[in-house]
Amino acid sequence: MSAPTMEERKACWGARDEFWHCLDSHAEDASKCEKLRLSFESLCPQQWVKYFDKRRDFLKYKKKLETEGYHPPEAAGKS
């Protein structure tokens, strides 16, 4: 696989941003964003799709930690 051109990268990132915006707008109801997901997958290399999916999960987790703080599980440290 050759490296994506600048135009291909921009198209991929644009499709990703549209898909993520749709997910944000529809409270993670991915069924309403199915067409955007297919566009995202068709415009981006497979490895990029996997990376961006993991990145989104991480960013959501990070935001949750920043707003709610870290709360260890109740069972942690008890034996």
PDB file of C-alpha atoms in Angstrom:
ATOM      1  CA  MET A   1       0.000   0.000   0.000  1.00  0.00           C
ATOM      2  CA  SER A   2       1.358   3.384  -0.940  1.00  0.00           C
ATOM      3  CA  ALA A   3       1.046   6.419   1.274  1.00  0.00           C
ATOM      4  CA  PRO A   4      -2.184   8.397   0.796  1.00  0.00           C
ATOM      5  CA  THR A   5      -1.907  11.681  -1.067  1.00  0.00           C
ATOM      6  CA  MET A   6      -2.714  14.967   0.625  1.00  0.00           C
ATOM      7  CA  GLU A   7      -6.156  14.993  -1.026  1.00  0.00           C
ATOM      8  CA  GLU A   8      -6.858  11.422   0.153  1.00  0.00           C
ATOM      9  CA  ARG A   9      -5.816  12.288   3.699  1.00  0.00           C
ATOM     10  CA  LYS A  10      -8.053  15.367   3.741  1.00  0.00           C
ATOM     11  CA  ALA A  11     -10.984  13.321   2.414  1.00  0.00           C
ATOM     12  CA  CYS A  12     -10.397  10.677   5.087  1.00  0.00           C
ATOM     13  CA  TRP A  13     -10.160  13.203   7.917  1.00  0.00           C
ATOM     14  CA  GLY A  14     -13.253  15.013   6.659  1.00  0.00           C
ATOM     15  CA  ALA A  15     -15.235  11.762   6.560  1.00  0.00           C
ATOM     16  CA  ARG A  16     -14.005  10.903  10.069  1.00  0.00           C
ATOM     17  CA  ASP A  17     -14.994  14.322  11.404  1.00  0.00           C
ATOM     18  CA  GLU A  18     -18.475  14.093   9.846  1.00  0.00           C
ATOM     19  CA  PHE A  19     -18.981  10.620  11.292  1.00  0.00           C
ATOM     20  CA  TRP A  20     -17.810  11.655  14.769  1.00  0.00           C
ATOM     21  CA  HIS A  21     -20.036  14.744  14.674  1.00  0.00           C
ATOM     22  CA  CYS A  22     -22.995  12.548  13.767  1.00  0.00           C
ATOM     23  CA  LEU A  23     -22.229  10.210  16.682  1.00  0.00           C
ATOM     24  CA  ASP A  24     -21.996  13.191  19.036  1.00  0.00           C
ATOM     25  CA  SER A  25     -25.305  14.558  17.760  1.00  0.00           C
ATOM     26  CA  HIS A  26     -27.149  11.254  18.054  1.00  0.00           C
ATOM     27  CA  ALA A  27     -25.857  10.122  21.463  1.00  0.00           C
ATOM     28  CA  GLU A  28     -23.824   7.249  20.048  1.00  0.00           C
ATOM     29  CA  ASP A  29     -26.789   5.782  18.109  1.00  0.00           C
ATOM     30  CA  ALA A  30     -24.579   4.493  15.330  1.00  0.00           C
ATOM     31  CA  SER A  31     -27.524   3.296  13.238  1.00  0.00           C
ATOM     32  CA  LYS A  32     -28.348   6.911  12.337  1.00  0.00           C
ATOM     33  CA  CYS A  33     -24.778   7.438  11.143  1.00  0.00           C
ATOM     34  CA  GLU A  34     -24.404   4.251   9.108  1.00  0.00           C
ATOM     35  CA  LYS A  35     -23.922   5.997   5.738  1.00  0.00           C
ATOM     36  CA  LEU A  36     -21.251   8.266   7.204  1.00  0.00           C
ATOM     37  CA  ARG A  37     -19.519   5.231   8.722  1.00  0.00           C
ATOM     38  CA  LEU A  38     -19.423   3.532   5.313  1.00  0.00           C
ATOM     39  CA  SER A  39     -18.017   6.690   3.738  1.00  0.00           C
ATOM     40  CA  PHE A  40     -15.398   6.938   6.495  1.00  0.00           C
ATOM     41  CA  GLU A  41     -14.390   3.298   5.953  1.00  0.00           C
ATOM     42  CA  SER A  42     -14.233   3.675   2.168  1.00  0.00           C
ATOM     43  CA  LEU A  43     -12.131   6.859   2.221  1.00  0.00           C
ATOM     44  CA  CYS A  44      -9.630   5.801   4.902  1.00  0.00           C
ATOM     45  CA  PRO A  45      -7.107   2.965   4.993  1.00  0.00           C
ATOM     46  CA  GLN A  46      -8.236   0.078   7.221  1.00  0.00           C
ATOM     47  CA  GLN A  47      -5.458   0.707   9.768  1.00  0.00           C
ATOM     48  CA  TRP A  48      -6.483   4.348  10.061  1.00  0.00           C
ATOM     49  CA  VAL A  49     -10.106   3.369  10.736  1.00  0.00           C
ATOM     50  CA  LYS A  50      -8.980   1.080  13.566  1.00  0.00           C
ATOM     51  CA  TYR A  51      -6.713   3.800  14.960  1.00  0.00           C
ATOM     52  CA  PHE A  52      -9.402   6.504  14.804  1.00  0.00           C
ATOM     53  CA  ASP A  53     -11.950   4.189  16.486  1.00  0.00           C
ATOM     54  CA  LYS A  54      -9.525   3.551  19.357  1.00  0.00           C
ATOM     55  CA  ARG A  55      -8.643   7.240  19.488  1.00  0.00           C
ATOM     56  CA  ARG A  56     -12.298   8.235  19.852  1.00  0.00           C
ATOM     57  CA  ASP A  57     -12.762   5.758  22.697  1.00  0.00           C
ATOM     58  CA  PHE A  58      -9.651   7.094  24.422  1.00  0.00           C
ATOM     59  CA  LEU A  59     -10.722  10.735  24.034  1.00  0.00           C
ATOM     60  CA  LYS A  60     -14.160   9.960  25.480  1.00  0.00           C
ATOM     61  CA  TYR A  61     -12.545   8.137  28.419  1.00  0.00           C
ATOM     62  CA  LYS A  62     -10.094  10.992  28.988  1.00  0.00           C
ATOM     63  CA  LYS A  63     -12.899  13.559  28.972  1.00  0.00           C
ATOM     64  CA  LYS A  64     -14.871  11.471  31.465  1.00  0.00           C
ATOM     65  CA  LEU A  65     -11.856  11.290  33.781  1.00  0.00           C
ATOM     66  CA  GLU A  66     -11.325  15.047  33.536  1.00  0.00           C
ATOM     67  CA  THR A  67     -14.947  15.867  34.313  1.00  0.00           C
ATOM     68  CA  GLU A  68     -15.810  13.147  36.830  1.00  0.00           C
ATOM     69  CA  GLY A  69     -12.404  12.265  38.234  1.00  0.00           C
ATOM     70  CA  TYR A  70     -11.073   8.809  38.940  1.00  0.00           C
ATOM     71  CA  HIS A  71     -13.108   6.575  41.205  1.00  0.00           C
ATOM     72  CA  PRO A  72     -11.516   3.180  41.871  1.00  0.00           C
ATOM     73  CA  PRO A  73     -13.833   0.163  41.990  1.00  0.00           C
ATOM     74  CA  GLU A  74     -15.272  -0.588  45.428  1.00  0.00           C
ATOM     75  CA  ALA A  75     -13.708  -4.056  45.538  1.00  0.00           C
ATOM     76  CA  ALA A  76     -10.199  -2.784  44.781  1.00  0.00           C
ATOM     77  CA  GLY A  77      -7.772  -3.280  47.634  1.00  0.00           C
ATOM     78  CA  LYS A  78     -10.162  -5.328  49.757  1.00  0.00           C
ATOM     79  CA  SER A  79      -9.237  -8.907  50.487  1.00  0.00           C
TER      80      SER A  79
END
